[in-house]
Short mmCIF file of C-alpha atoms in Angstrom, two decimals:
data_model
loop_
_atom_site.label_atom_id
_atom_site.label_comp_id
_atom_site.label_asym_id
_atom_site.label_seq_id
_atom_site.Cartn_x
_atom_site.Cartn_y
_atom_site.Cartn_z
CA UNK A 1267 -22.77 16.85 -29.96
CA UNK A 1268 -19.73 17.36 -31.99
CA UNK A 1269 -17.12 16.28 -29.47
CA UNK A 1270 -16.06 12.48 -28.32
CA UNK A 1271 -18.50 10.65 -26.27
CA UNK A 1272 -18.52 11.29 -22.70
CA UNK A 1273 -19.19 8.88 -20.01
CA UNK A 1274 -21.40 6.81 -20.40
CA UNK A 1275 -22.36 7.79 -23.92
CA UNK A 1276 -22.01 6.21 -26.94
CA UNK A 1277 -18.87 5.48 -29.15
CA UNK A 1278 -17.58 7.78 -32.01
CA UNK A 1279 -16.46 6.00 -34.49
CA UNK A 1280 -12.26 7.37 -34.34
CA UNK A 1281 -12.49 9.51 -31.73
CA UNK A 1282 -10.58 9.47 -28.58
CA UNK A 1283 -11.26 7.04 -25.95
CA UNK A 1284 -13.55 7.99 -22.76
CA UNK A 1285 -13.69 6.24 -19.54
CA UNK A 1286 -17.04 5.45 -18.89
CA UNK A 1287 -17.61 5.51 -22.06
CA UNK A 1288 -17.87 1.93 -24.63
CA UNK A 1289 -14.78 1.23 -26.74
CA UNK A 1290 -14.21 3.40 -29.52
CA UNK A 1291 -13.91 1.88 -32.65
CA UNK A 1292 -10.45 2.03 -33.87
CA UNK A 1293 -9.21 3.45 -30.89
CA UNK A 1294 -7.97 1.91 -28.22
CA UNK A 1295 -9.79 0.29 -25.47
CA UNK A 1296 -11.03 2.46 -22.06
CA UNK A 1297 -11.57 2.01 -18.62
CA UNK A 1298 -14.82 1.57 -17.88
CA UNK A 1299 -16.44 0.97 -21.05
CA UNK A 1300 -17.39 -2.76 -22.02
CA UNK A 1301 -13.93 -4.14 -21.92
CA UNK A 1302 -12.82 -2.03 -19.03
CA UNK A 1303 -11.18 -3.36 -15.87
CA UNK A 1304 -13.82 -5.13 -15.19
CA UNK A 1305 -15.98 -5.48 -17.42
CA UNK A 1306 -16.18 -8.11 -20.65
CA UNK A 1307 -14.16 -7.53 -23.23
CA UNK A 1308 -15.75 -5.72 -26.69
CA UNK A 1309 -16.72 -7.66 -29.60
CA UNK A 1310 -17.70 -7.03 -32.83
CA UNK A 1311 -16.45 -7.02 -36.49
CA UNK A 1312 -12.67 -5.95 -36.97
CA UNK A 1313 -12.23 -7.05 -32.99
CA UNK A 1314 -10.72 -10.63 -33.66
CA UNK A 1315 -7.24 -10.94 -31.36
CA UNK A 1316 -6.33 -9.42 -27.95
CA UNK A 1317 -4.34 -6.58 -29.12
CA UNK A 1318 -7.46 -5.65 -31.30
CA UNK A 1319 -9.41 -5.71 -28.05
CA UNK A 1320 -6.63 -3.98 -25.70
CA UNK A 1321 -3.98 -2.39 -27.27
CA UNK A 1322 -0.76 -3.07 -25.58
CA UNK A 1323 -3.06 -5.36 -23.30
CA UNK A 1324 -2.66 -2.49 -21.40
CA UNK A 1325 -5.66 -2.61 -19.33
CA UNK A 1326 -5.16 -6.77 -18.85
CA UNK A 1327 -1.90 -5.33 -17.24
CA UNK A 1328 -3.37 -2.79 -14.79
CA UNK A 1329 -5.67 -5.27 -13.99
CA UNK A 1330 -3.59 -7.57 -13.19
CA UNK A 1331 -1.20 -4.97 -11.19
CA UNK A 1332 -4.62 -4.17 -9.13
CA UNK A 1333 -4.44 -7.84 -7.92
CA UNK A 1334 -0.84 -7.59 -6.97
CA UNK A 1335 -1.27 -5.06 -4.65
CA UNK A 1336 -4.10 -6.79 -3.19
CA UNK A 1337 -2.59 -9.74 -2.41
CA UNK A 1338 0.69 -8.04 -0.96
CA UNK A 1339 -2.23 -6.26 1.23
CA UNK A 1340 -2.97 -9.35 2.19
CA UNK A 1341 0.56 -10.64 2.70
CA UNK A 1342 0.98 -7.66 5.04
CA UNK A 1343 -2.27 -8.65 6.73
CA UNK A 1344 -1.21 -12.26 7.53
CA UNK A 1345 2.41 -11.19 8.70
CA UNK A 1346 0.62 -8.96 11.17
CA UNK A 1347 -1.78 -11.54 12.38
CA UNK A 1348 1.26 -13.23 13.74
CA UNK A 1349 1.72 -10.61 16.20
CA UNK A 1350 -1.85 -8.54 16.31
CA UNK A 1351 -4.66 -10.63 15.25
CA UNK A 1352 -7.41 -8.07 15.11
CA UNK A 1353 -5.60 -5.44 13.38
CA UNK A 1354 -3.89 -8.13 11.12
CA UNK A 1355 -7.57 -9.27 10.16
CA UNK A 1356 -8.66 -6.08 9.12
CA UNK A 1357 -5.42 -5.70 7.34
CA UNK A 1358 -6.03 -8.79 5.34
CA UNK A 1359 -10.29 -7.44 5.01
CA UNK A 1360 -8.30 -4.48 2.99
CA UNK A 1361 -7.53 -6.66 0.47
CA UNK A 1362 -10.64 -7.86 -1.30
CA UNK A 1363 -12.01 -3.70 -0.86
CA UNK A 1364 -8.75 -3.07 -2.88
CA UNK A 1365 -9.15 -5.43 -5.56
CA UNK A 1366 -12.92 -4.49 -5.98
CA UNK A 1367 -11.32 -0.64 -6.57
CA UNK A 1368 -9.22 -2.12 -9.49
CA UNK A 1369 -12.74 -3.36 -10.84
CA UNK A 1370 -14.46 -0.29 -10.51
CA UNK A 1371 -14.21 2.74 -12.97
CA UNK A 1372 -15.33 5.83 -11.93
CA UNK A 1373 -13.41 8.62 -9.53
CA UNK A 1374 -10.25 7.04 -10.11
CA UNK A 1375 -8.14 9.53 -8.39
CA UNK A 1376 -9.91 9.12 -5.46
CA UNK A 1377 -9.77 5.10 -5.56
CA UNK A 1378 -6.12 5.82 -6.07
CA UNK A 1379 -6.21 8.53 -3.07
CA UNK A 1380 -8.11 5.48 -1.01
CA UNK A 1381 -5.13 3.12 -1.82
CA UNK A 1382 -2.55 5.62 -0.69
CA UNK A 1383 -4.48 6.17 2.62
CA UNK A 1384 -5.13 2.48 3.27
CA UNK A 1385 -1.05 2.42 2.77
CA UNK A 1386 -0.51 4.73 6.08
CA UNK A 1387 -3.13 3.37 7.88
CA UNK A 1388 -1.27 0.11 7.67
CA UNK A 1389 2.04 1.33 8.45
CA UNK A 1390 0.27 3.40 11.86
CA UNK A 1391 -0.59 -0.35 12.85
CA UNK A 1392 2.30 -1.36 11.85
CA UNK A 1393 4.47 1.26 14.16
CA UNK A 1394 2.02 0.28 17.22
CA UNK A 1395 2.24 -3.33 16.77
CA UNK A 1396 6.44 -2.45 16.49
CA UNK A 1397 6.18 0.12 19.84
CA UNK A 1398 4.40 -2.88 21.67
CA UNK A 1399 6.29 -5.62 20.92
CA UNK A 1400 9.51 -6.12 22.88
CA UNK B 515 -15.85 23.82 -21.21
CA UNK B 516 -15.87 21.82 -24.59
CA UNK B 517 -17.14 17.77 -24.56
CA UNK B 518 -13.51 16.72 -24.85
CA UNK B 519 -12.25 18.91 -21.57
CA UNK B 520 -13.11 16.18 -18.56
CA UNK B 521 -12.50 15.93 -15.28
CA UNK B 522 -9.56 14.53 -13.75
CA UNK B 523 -6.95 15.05 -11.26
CA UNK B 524 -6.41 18.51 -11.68
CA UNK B 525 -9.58 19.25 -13.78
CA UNK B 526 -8.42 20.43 -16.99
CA UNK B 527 -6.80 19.79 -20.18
CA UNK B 528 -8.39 16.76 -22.59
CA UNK B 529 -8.45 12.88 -21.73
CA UNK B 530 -4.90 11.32 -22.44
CA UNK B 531 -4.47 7.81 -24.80
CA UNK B 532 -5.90 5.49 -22.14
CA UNK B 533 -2.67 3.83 -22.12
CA UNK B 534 -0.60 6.31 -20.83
CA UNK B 535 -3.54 6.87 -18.26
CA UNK B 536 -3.18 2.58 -17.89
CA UNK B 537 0.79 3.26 -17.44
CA UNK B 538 0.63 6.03 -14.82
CA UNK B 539 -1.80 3.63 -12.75
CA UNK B 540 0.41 0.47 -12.50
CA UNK B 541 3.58 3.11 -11.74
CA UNK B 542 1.56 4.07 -8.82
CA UNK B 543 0.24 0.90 -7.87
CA UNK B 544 3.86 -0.55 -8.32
CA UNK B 545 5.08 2.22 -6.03
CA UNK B 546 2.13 1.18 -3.45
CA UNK B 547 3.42 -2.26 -3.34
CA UNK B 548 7.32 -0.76 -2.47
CA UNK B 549 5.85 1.38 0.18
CA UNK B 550 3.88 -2.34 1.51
CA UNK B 551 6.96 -3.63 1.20
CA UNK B 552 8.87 -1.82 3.17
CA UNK B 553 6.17 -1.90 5.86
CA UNK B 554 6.96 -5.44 6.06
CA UNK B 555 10.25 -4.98 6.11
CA UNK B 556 10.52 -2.68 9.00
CA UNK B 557 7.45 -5.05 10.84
CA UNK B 558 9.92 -7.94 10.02
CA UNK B 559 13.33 -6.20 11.31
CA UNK B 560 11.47 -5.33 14.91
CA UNK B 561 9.67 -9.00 15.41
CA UNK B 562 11.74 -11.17 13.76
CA UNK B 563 15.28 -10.21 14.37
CA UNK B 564 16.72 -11.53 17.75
CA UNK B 565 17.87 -8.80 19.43
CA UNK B 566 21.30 -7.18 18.77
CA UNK B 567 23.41 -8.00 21.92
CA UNK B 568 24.55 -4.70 23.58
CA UNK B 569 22.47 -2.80 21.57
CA UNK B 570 18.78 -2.98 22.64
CA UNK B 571 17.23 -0.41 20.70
CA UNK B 572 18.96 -1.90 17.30
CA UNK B 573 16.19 -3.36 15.68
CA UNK B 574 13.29 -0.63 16.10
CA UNK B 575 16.02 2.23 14.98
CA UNK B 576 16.40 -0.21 11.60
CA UNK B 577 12.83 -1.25 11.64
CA UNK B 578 10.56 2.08 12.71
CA UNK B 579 12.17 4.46 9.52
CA UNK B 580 11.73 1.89 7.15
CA UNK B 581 7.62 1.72 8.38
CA UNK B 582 7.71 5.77 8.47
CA UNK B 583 9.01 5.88 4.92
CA UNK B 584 6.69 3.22 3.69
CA UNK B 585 4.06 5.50 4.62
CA UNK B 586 5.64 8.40 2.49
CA UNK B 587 6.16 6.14 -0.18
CA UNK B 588 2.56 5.98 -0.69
CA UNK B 589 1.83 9.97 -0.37
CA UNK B 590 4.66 10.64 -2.38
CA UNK B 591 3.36 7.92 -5.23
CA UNK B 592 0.28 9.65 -5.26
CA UNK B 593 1.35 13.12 -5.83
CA UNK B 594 3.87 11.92 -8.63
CA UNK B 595 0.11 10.22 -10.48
CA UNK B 596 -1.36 13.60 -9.94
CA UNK B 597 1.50 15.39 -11.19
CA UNK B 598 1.95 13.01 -14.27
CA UNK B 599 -1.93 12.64 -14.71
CA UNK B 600 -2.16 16.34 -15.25
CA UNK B 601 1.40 16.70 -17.48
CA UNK B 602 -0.23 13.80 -19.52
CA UNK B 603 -3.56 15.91 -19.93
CA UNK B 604 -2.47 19.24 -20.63
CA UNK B 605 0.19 17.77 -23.19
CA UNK B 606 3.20 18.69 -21.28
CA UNK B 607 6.48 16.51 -20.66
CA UNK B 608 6.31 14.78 -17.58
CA UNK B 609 7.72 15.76 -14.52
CA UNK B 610 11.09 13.66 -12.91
CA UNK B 611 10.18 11.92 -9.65
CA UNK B 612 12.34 12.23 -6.84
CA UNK B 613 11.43 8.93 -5.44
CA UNK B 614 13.62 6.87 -7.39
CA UNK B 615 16.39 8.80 -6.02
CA UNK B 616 15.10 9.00 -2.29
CA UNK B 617 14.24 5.15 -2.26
CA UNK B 618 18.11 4.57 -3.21
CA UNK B 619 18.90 7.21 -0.47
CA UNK B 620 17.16 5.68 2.31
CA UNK B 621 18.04 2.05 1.81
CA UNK B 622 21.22 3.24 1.88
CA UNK B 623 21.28 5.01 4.86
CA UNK B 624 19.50 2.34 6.57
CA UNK B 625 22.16 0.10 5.05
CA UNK B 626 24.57 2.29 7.10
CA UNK B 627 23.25 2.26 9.82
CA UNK B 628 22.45 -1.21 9.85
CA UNK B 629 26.56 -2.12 9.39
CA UNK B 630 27.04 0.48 12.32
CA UNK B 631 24.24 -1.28 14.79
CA UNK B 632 25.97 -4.66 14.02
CA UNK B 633 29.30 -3.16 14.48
CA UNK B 634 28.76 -1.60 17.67
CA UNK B 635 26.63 -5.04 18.64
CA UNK B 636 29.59 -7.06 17.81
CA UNK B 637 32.26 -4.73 19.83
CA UNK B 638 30.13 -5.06 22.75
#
């Protein structure tokens, strides 16, 4: 195989990083790899400080932006529970499923697609619990 | 289809610098927590507003389009990561988003309207 690794395959040495794929050596870290979302961070010779280990600490930013949005899930979830508290608590069940999503690695677009959804399913409840209350 | 053509959004072109990939994820994930936001916002307009006097309907015409265009928030954020997922992979400059401009557009509209409702409520 001539080309960079693909997932799940191992690291070339200077190549361009894969997702599902380890961190490439060089390069920066990937999604999905050992320091991915959530997985441990690389080590190894040459990998001493954080912005050896994540350039830009860009996925330690994502993350972290993953676990945002799941807590203002949750926010949403315990401002409905005022009003609705069965739709409030599934609201605020949304927002441990979202985190996890951050965490995992593969079919991103459609983790990303899930989010989006999850998004107008919350503001549907939100427009009943609005039409029913006075 | 050579090793470095993979998957994604639109299924072609090469894998971007997982940073720019990292970057177009938080835009959309910071875009999903504006449309949550103003979810809340319209939830918290129609319960916890007392209602305007003379003007029953004030608070669900302020609160219900703010819900609604949480919910296209959060379509529209994830066509703009497809769009700029698949600019990033086939090496192309990335598209302009409208939603900057239509976020601006609508808050102030419902500004407007919001001035008018407590006008009106006020003249009543």
């Amino acid at each position: 195989m001539t080309g960079p690794a693909g997932p799940g395959s191992p690291a070339v040495p200077g190549g361009p990083a894969v997702p599902g794929g380890p961190a490439v050596p060089g390069g920066p870290a990937v999604p999905g790899g050992p320091g991915g979302p959530g997985g441990p961070a690389p080590t190894g010779p040459g990998r001493d400080g954080p912005e050896d280990l994540d350039p830009g600490l860009a996925r330690e930013r994502t993350s972290l932006a993953w676990t945002r949005t799941a807590l203002s899930f949750a926010a949403v979830g315990a401002f409905v529970l005022k009003k609705d508290v069965a739709a409030g608590l599934v609201i605020m069940a949304a927002a441990p499923v979202i985190w996890r999503l951050g965490r995992l690695v593969h079919h991103r677009p459609g983790q990303l697609k899930l989010v989006a959804a999850t998004i107008v399913a919350v503001a549907l409840v939100a427009l009943v619990v609005a039409a029913t209350s006075g | 289809m050579t090793d470095a053509q993979t998957q994604g959004p639109a299924g072609e072109g090469t894998e971007p610098d997982p940073r720019f990939t990292f970057a177009n994820e938080r835009t959309f994930l910071a875009w999903s927590r504006t449309a949550l936001a103003l979810v809340v916002a319209g939830l918290g307009v129609v319960q916890l507003l007392p209602p305007f006097p003379g003007v029953p309907w004030g608070r669900h015409v302020l609160g219900v389009p703010l819900i609604v265009f949480g919910a296209v928030v959060a379509v529209a954020a994830y066509g703009d990561w497809v769009r700029n997922q698949r600019a990033l992979r086939l090496g192309r400059p990335l598209p302009r988003s409208v939603m900057p401009w239509l976020l601006a557009a609508v808050i102030t509209v419902i500004a407007v309207i919001a001035a008018v409702v407590v006008l009106v409520s006020a003249l009543r």
